[in-house]
Coordinates of C-alpha atoms in Angstrom, one line a residue:
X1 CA 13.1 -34.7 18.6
X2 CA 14.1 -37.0 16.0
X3 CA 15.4 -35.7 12.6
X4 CA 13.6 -37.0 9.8
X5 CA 15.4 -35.4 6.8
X6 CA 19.5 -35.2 7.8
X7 CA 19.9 -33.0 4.6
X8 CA 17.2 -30.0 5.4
X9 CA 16.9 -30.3 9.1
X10 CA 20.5 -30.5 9.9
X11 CA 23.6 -30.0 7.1
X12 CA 22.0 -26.8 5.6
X13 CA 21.2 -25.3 9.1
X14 CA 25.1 -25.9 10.0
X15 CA 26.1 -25.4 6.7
X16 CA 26.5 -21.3 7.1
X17 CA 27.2 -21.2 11.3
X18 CA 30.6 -21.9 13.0
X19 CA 29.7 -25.5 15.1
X20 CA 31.3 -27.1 17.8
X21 CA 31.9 -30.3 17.0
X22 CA 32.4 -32.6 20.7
X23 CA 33.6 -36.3 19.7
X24 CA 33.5 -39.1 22.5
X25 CA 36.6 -40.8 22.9
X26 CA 35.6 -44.2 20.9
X27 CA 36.8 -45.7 17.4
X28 CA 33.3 -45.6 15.7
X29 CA 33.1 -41.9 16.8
X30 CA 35.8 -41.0 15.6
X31 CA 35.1 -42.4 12.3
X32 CA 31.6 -40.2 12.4
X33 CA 33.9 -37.3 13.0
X34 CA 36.5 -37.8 9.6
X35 CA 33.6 -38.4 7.3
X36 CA 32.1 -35.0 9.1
X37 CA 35.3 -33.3 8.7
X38 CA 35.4 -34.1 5.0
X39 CA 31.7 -33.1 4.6
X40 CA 32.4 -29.7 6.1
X41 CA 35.8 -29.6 4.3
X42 CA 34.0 -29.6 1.0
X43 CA 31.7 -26.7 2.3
X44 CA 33.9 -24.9 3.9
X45 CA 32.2 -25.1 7.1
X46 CA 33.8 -23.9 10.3
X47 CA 34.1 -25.8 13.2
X48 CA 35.9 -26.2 16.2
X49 CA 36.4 -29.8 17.2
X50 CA 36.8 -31.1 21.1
X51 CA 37.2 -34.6 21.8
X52 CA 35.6 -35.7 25.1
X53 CA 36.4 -39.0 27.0
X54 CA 33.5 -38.5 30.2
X55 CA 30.4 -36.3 30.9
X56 CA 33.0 -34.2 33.6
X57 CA 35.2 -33.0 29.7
X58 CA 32.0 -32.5 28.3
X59 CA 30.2 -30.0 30.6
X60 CA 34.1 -28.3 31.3
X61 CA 34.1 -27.8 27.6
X62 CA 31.2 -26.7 26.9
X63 CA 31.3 -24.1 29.8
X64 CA 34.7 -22.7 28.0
X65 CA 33.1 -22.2 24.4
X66 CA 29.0 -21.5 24.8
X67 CA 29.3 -18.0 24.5
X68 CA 31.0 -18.9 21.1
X69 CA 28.8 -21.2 19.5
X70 CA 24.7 -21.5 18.6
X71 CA 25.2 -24.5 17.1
X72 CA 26.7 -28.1 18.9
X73 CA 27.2 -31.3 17.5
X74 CA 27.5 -34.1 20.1
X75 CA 29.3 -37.7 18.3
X76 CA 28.1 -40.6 20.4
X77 CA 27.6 -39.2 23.7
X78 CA 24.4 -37.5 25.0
X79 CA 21.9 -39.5 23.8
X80 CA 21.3 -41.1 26.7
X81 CA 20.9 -38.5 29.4
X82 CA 18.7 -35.6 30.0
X83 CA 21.5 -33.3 28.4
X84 CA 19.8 -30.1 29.0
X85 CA 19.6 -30.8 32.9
X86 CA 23.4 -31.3 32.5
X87 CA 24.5 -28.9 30.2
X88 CA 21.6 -25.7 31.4
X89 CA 22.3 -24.1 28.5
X90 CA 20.9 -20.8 27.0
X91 CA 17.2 -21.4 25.6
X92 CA 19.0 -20.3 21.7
X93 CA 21.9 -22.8 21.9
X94 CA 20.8 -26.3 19.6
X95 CA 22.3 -29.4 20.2
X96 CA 22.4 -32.1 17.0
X97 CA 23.0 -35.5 18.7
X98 CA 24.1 -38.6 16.9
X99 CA 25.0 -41.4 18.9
X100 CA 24.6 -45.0 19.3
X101 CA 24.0 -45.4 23.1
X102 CA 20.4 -46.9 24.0
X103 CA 18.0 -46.1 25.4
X104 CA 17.7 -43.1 24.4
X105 CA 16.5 -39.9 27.0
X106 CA 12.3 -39.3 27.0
X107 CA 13.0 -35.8 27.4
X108 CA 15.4 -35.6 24.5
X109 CA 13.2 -37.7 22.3
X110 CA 10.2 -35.1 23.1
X111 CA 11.9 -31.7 23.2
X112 CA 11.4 -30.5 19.4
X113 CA 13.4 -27.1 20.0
X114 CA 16.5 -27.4 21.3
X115 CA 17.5 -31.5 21.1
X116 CA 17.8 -32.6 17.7
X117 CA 18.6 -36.2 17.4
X118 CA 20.9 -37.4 14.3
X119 CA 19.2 -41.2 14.9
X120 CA 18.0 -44.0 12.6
X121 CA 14.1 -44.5 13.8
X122 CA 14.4 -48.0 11.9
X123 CA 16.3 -49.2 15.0
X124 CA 14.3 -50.6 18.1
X125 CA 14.3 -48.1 19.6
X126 CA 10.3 -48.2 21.8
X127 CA 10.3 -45.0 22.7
X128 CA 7.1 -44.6 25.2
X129 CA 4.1 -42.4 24.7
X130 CA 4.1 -39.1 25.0
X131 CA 0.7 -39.1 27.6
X132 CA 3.0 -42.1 29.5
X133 CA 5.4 -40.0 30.9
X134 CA 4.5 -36.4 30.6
X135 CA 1.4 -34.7 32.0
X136 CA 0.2 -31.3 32.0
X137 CA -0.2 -29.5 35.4
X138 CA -4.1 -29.1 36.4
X139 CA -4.8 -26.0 38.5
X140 CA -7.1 -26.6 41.5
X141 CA -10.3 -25.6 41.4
X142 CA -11.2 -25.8 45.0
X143 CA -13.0 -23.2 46.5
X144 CA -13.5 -21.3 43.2
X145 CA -17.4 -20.6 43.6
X146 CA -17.0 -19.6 47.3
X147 CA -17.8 -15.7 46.7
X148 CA -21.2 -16.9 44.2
X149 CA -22.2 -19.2 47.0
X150 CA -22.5 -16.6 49.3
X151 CA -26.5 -15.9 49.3
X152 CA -27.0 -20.0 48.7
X153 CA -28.6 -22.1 51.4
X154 CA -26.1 -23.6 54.0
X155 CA -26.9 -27.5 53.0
X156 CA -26.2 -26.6 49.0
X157 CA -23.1 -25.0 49.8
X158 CA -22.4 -28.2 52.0
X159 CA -23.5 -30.5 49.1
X160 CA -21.0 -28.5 46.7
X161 CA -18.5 -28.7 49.0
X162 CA -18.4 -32.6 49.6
X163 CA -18.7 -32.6 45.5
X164 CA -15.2 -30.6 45.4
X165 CA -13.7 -32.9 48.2
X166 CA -15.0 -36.3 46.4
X167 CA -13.9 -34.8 43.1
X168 CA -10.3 -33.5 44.2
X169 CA -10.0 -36.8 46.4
X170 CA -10.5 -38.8 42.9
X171 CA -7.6 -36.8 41.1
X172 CA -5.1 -36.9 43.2
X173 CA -6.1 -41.0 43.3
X174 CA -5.7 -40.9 39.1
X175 CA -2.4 -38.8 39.4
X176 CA -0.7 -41.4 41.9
X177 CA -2.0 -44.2 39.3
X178 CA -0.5 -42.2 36.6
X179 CA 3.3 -41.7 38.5
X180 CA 3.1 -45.3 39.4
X181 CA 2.4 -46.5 35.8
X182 CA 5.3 -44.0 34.5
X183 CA 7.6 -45.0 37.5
X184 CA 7.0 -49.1 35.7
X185 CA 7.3 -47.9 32.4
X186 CA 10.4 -45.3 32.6
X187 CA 12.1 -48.8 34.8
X188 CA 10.7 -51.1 31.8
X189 CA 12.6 -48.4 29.3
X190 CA 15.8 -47.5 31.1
X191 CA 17.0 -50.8 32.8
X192 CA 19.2 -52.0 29.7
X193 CA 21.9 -50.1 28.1
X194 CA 22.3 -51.1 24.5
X195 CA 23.7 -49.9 20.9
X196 CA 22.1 -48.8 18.1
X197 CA 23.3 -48.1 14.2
X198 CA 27.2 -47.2 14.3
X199 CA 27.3 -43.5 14.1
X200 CA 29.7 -43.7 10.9
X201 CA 27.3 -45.3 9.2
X202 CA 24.4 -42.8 10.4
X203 CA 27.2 -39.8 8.5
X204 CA 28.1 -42.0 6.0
X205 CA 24.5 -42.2 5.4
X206 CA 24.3 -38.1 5.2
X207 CA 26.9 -38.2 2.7
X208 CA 25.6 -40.3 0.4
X209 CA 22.2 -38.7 0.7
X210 CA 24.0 -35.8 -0.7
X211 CA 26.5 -37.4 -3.7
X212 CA 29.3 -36.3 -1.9
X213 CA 30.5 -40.2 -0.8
X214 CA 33.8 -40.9 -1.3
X215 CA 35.7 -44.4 -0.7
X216 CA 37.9 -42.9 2.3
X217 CA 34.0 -42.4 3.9
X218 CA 33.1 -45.5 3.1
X219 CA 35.9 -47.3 4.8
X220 CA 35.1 -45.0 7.9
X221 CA 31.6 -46.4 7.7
X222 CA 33.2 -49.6 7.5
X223 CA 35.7 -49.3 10.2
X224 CA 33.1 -47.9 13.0
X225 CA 30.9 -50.7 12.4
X226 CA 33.1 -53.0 12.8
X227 CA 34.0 -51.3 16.4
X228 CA 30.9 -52.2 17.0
X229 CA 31.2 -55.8 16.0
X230 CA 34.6 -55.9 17.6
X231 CA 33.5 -54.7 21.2
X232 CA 30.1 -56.6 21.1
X233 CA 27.9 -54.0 20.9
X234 CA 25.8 -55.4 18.3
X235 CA 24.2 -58.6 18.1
X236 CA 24.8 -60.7 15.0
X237 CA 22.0 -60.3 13.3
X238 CA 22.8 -56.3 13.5
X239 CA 26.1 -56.6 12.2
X240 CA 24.9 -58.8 9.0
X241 CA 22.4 -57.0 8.2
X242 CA 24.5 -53.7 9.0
X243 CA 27.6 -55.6 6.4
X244 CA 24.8 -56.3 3.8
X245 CA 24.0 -52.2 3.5
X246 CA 27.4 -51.6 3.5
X247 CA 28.6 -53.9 0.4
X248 CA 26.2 -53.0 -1.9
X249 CA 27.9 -49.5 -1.2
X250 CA 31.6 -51.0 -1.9
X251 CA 30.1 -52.6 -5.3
X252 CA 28.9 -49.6 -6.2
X253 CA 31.8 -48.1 -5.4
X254 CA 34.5 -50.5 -7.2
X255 CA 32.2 -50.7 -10.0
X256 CA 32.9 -46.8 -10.3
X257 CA 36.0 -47.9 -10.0
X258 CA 37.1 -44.3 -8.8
X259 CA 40.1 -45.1 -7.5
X260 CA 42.0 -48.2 -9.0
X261 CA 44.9 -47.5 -6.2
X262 CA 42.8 -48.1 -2.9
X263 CA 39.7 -50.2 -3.3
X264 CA 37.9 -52.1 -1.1
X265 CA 37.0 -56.0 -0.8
X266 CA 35.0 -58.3 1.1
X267 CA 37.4 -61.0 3.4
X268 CA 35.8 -63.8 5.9
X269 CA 38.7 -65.1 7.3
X270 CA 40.0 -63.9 11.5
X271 CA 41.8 -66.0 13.1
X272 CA 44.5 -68.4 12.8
X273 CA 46.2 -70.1 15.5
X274 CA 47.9 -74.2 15.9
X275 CA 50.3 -73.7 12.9
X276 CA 54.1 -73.8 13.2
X277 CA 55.7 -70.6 15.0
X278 CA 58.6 -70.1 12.3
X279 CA 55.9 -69.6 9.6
X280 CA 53.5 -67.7 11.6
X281 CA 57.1 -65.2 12.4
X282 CA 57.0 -64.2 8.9
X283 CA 55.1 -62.1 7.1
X284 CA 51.8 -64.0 4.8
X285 CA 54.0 -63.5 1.6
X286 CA 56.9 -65.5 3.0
X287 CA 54.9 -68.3 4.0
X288 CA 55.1 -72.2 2.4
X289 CA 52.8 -72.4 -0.4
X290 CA 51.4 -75.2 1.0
X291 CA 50.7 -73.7 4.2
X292 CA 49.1 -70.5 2.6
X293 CA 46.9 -72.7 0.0
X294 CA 45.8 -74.7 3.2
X295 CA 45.0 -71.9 5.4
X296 CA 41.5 -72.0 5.9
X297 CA 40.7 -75.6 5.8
X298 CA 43.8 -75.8 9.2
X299 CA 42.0 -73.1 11.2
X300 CA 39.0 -75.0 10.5
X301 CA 40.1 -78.1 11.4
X302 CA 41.4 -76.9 14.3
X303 CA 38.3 -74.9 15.5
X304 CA 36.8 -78.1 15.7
X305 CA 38.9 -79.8 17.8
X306 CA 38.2 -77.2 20.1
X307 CA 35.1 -76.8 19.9
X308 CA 34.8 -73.0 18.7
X309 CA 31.9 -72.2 16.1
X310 CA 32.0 -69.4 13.9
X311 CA 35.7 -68.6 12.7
X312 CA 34.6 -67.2 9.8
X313 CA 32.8 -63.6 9.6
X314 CA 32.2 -61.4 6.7
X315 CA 34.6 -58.2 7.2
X316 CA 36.3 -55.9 4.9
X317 CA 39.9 -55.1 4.1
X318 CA 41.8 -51.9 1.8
X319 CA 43.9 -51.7 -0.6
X320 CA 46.0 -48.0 0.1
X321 CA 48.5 -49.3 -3.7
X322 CA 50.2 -52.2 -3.7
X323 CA 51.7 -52.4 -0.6
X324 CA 49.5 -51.7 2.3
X325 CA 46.5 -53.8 3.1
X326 CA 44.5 -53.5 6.0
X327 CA 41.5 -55.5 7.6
X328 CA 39.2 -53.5 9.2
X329 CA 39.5 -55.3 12.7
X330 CA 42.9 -54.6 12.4
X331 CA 42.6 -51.0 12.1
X332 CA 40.0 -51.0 15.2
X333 CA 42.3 -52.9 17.7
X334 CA 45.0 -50.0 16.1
X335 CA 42.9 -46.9 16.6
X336 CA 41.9 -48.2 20.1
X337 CA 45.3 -48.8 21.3
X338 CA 46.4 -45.2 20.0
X339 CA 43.8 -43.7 21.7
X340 CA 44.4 -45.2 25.0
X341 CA 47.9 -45.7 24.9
X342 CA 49.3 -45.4 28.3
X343 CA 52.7 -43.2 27.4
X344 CA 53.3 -41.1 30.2
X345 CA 54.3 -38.2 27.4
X346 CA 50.9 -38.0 25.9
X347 CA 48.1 -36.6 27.3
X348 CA 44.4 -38.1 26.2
X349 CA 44.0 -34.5 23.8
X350 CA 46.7 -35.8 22.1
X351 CA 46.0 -39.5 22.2
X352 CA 43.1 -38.5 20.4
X353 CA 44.8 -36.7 17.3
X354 CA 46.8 -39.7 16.9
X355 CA 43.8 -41.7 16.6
X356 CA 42.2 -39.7 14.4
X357 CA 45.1 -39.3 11.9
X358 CA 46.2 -42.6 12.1
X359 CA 42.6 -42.9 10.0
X360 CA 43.8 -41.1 6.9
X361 CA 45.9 -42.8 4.5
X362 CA 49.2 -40.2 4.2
X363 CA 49.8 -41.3 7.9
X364 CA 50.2 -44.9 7.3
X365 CA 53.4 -44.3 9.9
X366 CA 50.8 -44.0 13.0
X367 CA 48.7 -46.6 11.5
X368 CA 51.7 -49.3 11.5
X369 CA 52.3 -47.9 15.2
X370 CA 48.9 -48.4 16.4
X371 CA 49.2 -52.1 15.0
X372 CA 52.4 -52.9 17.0
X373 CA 50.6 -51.3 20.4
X374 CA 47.9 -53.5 20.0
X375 CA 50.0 -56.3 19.2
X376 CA 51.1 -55.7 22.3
X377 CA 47.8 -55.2 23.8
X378 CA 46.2 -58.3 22.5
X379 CA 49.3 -60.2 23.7
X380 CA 48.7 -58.7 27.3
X381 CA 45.4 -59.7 26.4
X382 CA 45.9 -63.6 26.5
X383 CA 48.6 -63.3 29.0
X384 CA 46.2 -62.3 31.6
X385 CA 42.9 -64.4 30.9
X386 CA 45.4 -67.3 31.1
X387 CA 46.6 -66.0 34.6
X388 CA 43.2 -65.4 36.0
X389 CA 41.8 -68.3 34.5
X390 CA 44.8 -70.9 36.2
X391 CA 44.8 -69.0 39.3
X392 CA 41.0 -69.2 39.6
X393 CA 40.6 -65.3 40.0
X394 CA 37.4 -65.9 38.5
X395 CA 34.7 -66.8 41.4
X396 CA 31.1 -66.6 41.4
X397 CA 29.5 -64.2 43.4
X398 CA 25.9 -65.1 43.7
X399 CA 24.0 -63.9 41.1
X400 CA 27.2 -62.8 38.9
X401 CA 31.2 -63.7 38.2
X402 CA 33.7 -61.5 39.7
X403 CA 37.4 -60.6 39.0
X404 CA 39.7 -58.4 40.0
X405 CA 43.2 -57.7 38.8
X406 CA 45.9 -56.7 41.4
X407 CA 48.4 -53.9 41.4
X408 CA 51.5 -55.4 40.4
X409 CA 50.1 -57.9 37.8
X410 CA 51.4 -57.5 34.6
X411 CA 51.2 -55.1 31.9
X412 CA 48.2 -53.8 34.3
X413 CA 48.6 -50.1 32.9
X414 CA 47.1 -51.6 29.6
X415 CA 43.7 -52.3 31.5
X416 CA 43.2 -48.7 33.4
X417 CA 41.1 -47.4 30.5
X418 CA 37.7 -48.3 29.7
X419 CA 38.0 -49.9 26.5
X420 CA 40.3 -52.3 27.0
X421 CA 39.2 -53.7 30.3
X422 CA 35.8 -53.8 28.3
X423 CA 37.3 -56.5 26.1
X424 CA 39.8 -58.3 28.3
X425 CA 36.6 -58.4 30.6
X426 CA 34.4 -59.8 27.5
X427 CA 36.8 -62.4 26.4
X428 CA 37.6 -63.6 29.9
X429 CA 34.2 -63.8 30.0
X430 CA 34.0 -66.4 26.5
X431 CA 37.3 -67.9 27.9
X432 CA 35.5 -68.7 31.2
X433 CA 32.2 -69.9 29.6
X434 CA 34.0 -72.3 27.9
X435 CA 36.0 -74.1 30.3
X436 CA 33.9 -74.3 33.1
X437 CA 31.6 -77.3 33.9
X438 CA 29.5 -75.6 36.1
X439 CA 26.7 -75.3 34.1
X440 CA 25.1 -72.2 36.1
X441 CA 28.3 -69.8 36.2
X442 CA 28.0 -70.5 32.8
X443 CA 24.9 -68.4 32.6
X444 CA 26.5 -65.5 34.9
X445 CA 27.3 -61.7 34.0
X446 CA 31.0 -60.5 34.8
X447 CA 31.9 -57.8 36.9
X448 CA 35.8 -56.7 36.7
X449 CA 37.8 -54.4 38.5
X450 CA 41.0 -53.0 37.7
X451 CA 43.5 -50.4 39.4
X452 CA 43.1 -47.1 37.9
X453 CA 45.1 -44.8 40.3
X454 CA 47.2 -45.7 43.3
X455 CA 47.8 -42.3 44.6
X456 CA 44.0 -41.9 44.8
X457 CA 43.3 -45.5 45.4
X458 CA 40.4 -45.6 42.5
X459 CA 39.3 -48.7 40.4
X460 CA 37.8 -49.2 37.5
X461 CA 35.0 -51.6 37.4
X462 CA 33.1 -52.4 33.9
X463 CA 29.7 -54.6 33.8
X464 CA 29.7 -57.6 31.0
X465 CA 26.1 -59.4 30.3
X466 CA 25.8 -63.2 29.8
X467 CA 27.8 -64.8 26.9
X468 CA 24.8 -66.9 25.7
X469 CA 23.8 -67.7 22.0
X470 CA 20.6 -65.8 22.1
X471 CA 22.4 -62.7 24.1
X472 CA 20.4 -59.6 23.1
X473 CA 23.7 -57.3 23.7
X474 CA 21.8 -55.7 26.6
X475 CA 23.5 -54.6 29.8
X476 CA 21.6 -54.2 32.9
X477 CA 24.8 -53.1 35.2
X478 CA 24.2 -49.2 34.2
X479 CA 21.3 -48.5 36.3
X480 CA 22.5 -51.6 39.0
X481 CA 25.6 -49.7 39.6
X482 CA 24.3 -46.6 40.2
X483 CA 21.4 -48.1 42.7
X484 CA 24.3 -49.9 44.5
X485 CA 26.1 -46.9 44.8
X486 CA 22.8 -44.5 46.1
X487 CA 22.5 -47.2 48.6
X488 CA 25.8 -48.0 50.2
X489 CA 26.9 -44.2 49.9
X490 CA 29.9 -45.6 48.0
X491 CA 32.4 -43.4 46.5
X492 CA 32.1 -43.8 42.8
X493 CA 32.0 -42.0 39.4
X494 CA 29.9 -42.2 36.9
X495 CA 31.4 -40.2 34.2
X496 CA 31.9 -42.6 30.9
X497 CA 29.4 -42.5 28.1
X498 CA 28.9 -45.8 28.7
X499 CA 27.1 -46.6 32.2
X500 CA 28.2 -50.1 32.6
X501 CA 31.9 -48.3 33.2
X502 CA 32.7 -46.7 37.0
X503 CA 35.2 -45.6 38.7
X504 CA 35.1 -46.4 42.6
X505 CA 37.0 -46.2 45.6
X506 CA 39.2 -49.0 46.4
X507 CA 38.3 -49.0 50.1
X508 CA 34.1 -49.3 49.4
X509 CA 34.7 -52.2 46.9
X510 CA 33.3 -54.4 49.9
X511 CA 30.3 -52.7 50.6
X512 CA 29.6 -52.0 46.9
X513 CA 29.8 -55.6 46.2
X514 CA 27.3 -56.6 48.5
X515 CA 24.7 -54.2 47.8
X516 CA 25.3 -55.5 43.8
X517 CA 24.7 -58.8 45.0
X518 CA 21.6 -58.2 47.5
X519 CA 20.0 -55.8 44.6
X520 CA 20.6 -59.1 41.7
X521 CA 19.6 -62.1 43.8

């Protein structure tokens, strides 16, 4: 069931209890979980905390630590699946879900004891009828006047009899009605995979609700929707309207002014490129005046000439004193590359604490290192759209564009993890659009693969929608995938939060293809 009041219904029931606290393994997650952690911090609450990167770590963990815990807060995953199928837990454990995955699960929108769900009902969310999809089992009634019949006459009893017959004959007809309307409406519901309001924002929300807001949570807030913004999973119109909420909080916060020494502002500039490579070497300070005075009118001018609309996008950056200034993209493409660095030394537990203290301002260190890994990862980044794009890895498949990257390409360690074969796959994607002529492809979803594991000969293969002006951020692949898979008897895995994201045999990519392409046409 939906919450309706995050104060009564949720903090003050947690408020006394020890929680466990599962976090998925995403930046605007784990920006939920530090404004949750300060929350509980200033109430003492105790928690345990367990980061989660696939429903396998989630079900493991929560096998190790029910018997501990009443009380379980789920941070973008769960939302989207029947999670008491998955979970079976005891009929006193309740879960409090807040997560931005769409659609989200009938049977965890209508359970109202167990499933409690931390979601914004302002979102789109169409949720069908309760009579739609769930019906109450009608006991038969056949035969239940038999032993009063017995002294009737034989052509009444026959009469009553073909009654019975006719009238269990017309039930059974308005039940398999019924399944076939629910079958079209649960299809209509669950076909698209989508994102809802950043689940920073949601806690960020909570905090202000109850005065306790402070300008670390607000950057959090800030910092998980732009994930969002960053990765796609919002449309435009979201993220504006999402920014709008957001800096009336940072005016009310600077006007405060509760902390001259780290305050926020609102920047709109992103990208720069075409400008001489000694200046661009240095740091901004070091620049030519002339070149820094001139800064937005040359990236402009040089978006025109080829052709690329909207350089400019309302975003936030921090002050931490005088020295350190971050933008909030920045600190997304950092977090992201901590979390799924690929050092061999760190495991994806401590990956994760990285992440997360890379977020607090006395570890500026693992910020500044997050920053140079994705440096690193963006150049990767480029490196390899440019490959596949003059190689012509890139080839239409029918009713979608496909790509694979081959063991041995390089820096192809940076692309085993979902995230960021998500993005290479959604900027190859724009990269493609925009300098093909085939008008058609350039309507066309993108299915990638990338090696995951040699030894057990695995891939990863993520689902992007069409990069159209009107896209509606919807992704059809989840359910595809799994169809495709049902079909062909394919070996695949479907463990990330995320459906659009596999993992599949290397020797059934063939097979699995083809049933994609025969179930899209």
């Amino acid at each position: 069931m939906f919450v309706s009041d995050f104060r009564k219904e949720f903090y003050e029931v947690v408020q006394n209890q020890r929680v466990l606290l599962f976090v998925a393994s995403d930046v605007d997650a784990l920006c939920a979980c530090k404004i949750l952690q300060a929350l509980f911090q200033c109430d003492h609450v105790q928690y345990t905390l367990v980061p989660v990167s696939g429903w396998q770590e989630l079900e493991t963990a929560f096998l190790e630590h029910k018997e501990q815990f009443h009380y379980f807060i789920l941070i973008n995953c769960g939302a989207n699946v029947d999670l008491l199928d998955i979970l079976q837990p005891d009929e006193d454990a309740i879960f409090f879900v807040c997560d931005t995955h769409r659609p989200v699960n009938v049977v965890n929108v209508y359970n109202d004891t167990q499933i409690k769900l931390l979601i914004k009902q302002d979102d789109d969310l169409e949720v069908p009828a309760y009579d739609d999809i769930f019906r109450d089992e009608e006991e038969g009634e056949e035969h239940s006047g038999n032993e009063s019949d017995n002294g009737s006459e034989p052509s009444v009893k026959r009469t009553r009899l073909e009654e019975e017959i006719v009238a269990q004959t017309m039930k059974r007809r308005q039940r398999r009605e019924w399944e076939a309307r629910r079958r079209d409406i649960l299809f209509d519901y669950e076909q698209y995979e989508y994102h809802g309001t950043s689940s920073a924002m949601v806690m960020f929300d909570l905090a202000w609700m109850m005065s306790k807001d402070l300008n670390d949570m607000l950057w959090w807030a800030i910092v998980g929707l732009t994930d969002q913004w960053v990765q796609d999973k919002i449309t435009q119109m979201k993220y504006v309207t999402d920014i709008g909420i957001l800096q009336r909080h940072v005016s009310r916060h600077n006007h405060r002014n509760e902390d001259e020494e780290n305050s926020l502002s609102v920047d709109c500039t992103r990208i720069s490129f075409d400008l001489p490579l000694k200046q661009v070497k240095q740091k901004f300070q070091s620049m030519d005046v002339s070149l820094k005075e001139n800064l937005r009118e040359m990236i402009e001018e040089s978006a025109n000439k080829f052709g690329m609309k909207d350089m400019r996008v309302q975003t936030f950056s921090i002050h931490f004193g005088f020295k350190h200034k971050f933008l909030a993209s920045d600190v997304v493409f950092a977090t992201m590359s901590l979390m799924e660095s690929p050092e061999k030394d760190g495991s994806g537990t401590d990956n994760f604490i990285q992440a997360l203290d890379s977020l607090s301002r006395s570890n500026l260190d693992k910020l500044y290192h997050g920053l140079e890994l994705a440096k690193k990862q963006l150049r990767a980044t480029q490196q390899t759209i440019a490959s596949c794009l003059c190689t012509n890895l890139v080839i239409s498949q029918g009713p979608f564009l496909y790509c694979s990257l081959m063991e041995g390409t390089p820096d192809i360690v940076l692309f085993s993890k979902p995230a960021s074969l998500s993005l290479l796959s959604r900027h190859l994607l724009k990269s493609f659009v925009c300098s093909t002529k085939n008008r058609r492809c350039k309507l066309l979803p993108l299915v990638m693969a990338a090696p995951l594991s040699v030894e057990q000969g695995t891939v990863t293969v993520v689902g992007i929608p069409p990069e159209t002006d009107s896209s509606d951020r919807k992704n059809f692949f989840g359910r595809a995938f799994e169809k495709a898979a049902e079909g062909t008897n394919s070996r695949t895995l479907h463990n990330h939060f995320d459906l659009s994201v596999i993992e599949l045999k290397a020797e059934d990519r063939s097979k699995f293809l083809d049933a994609l392409v025969s179930l899209l046409s």
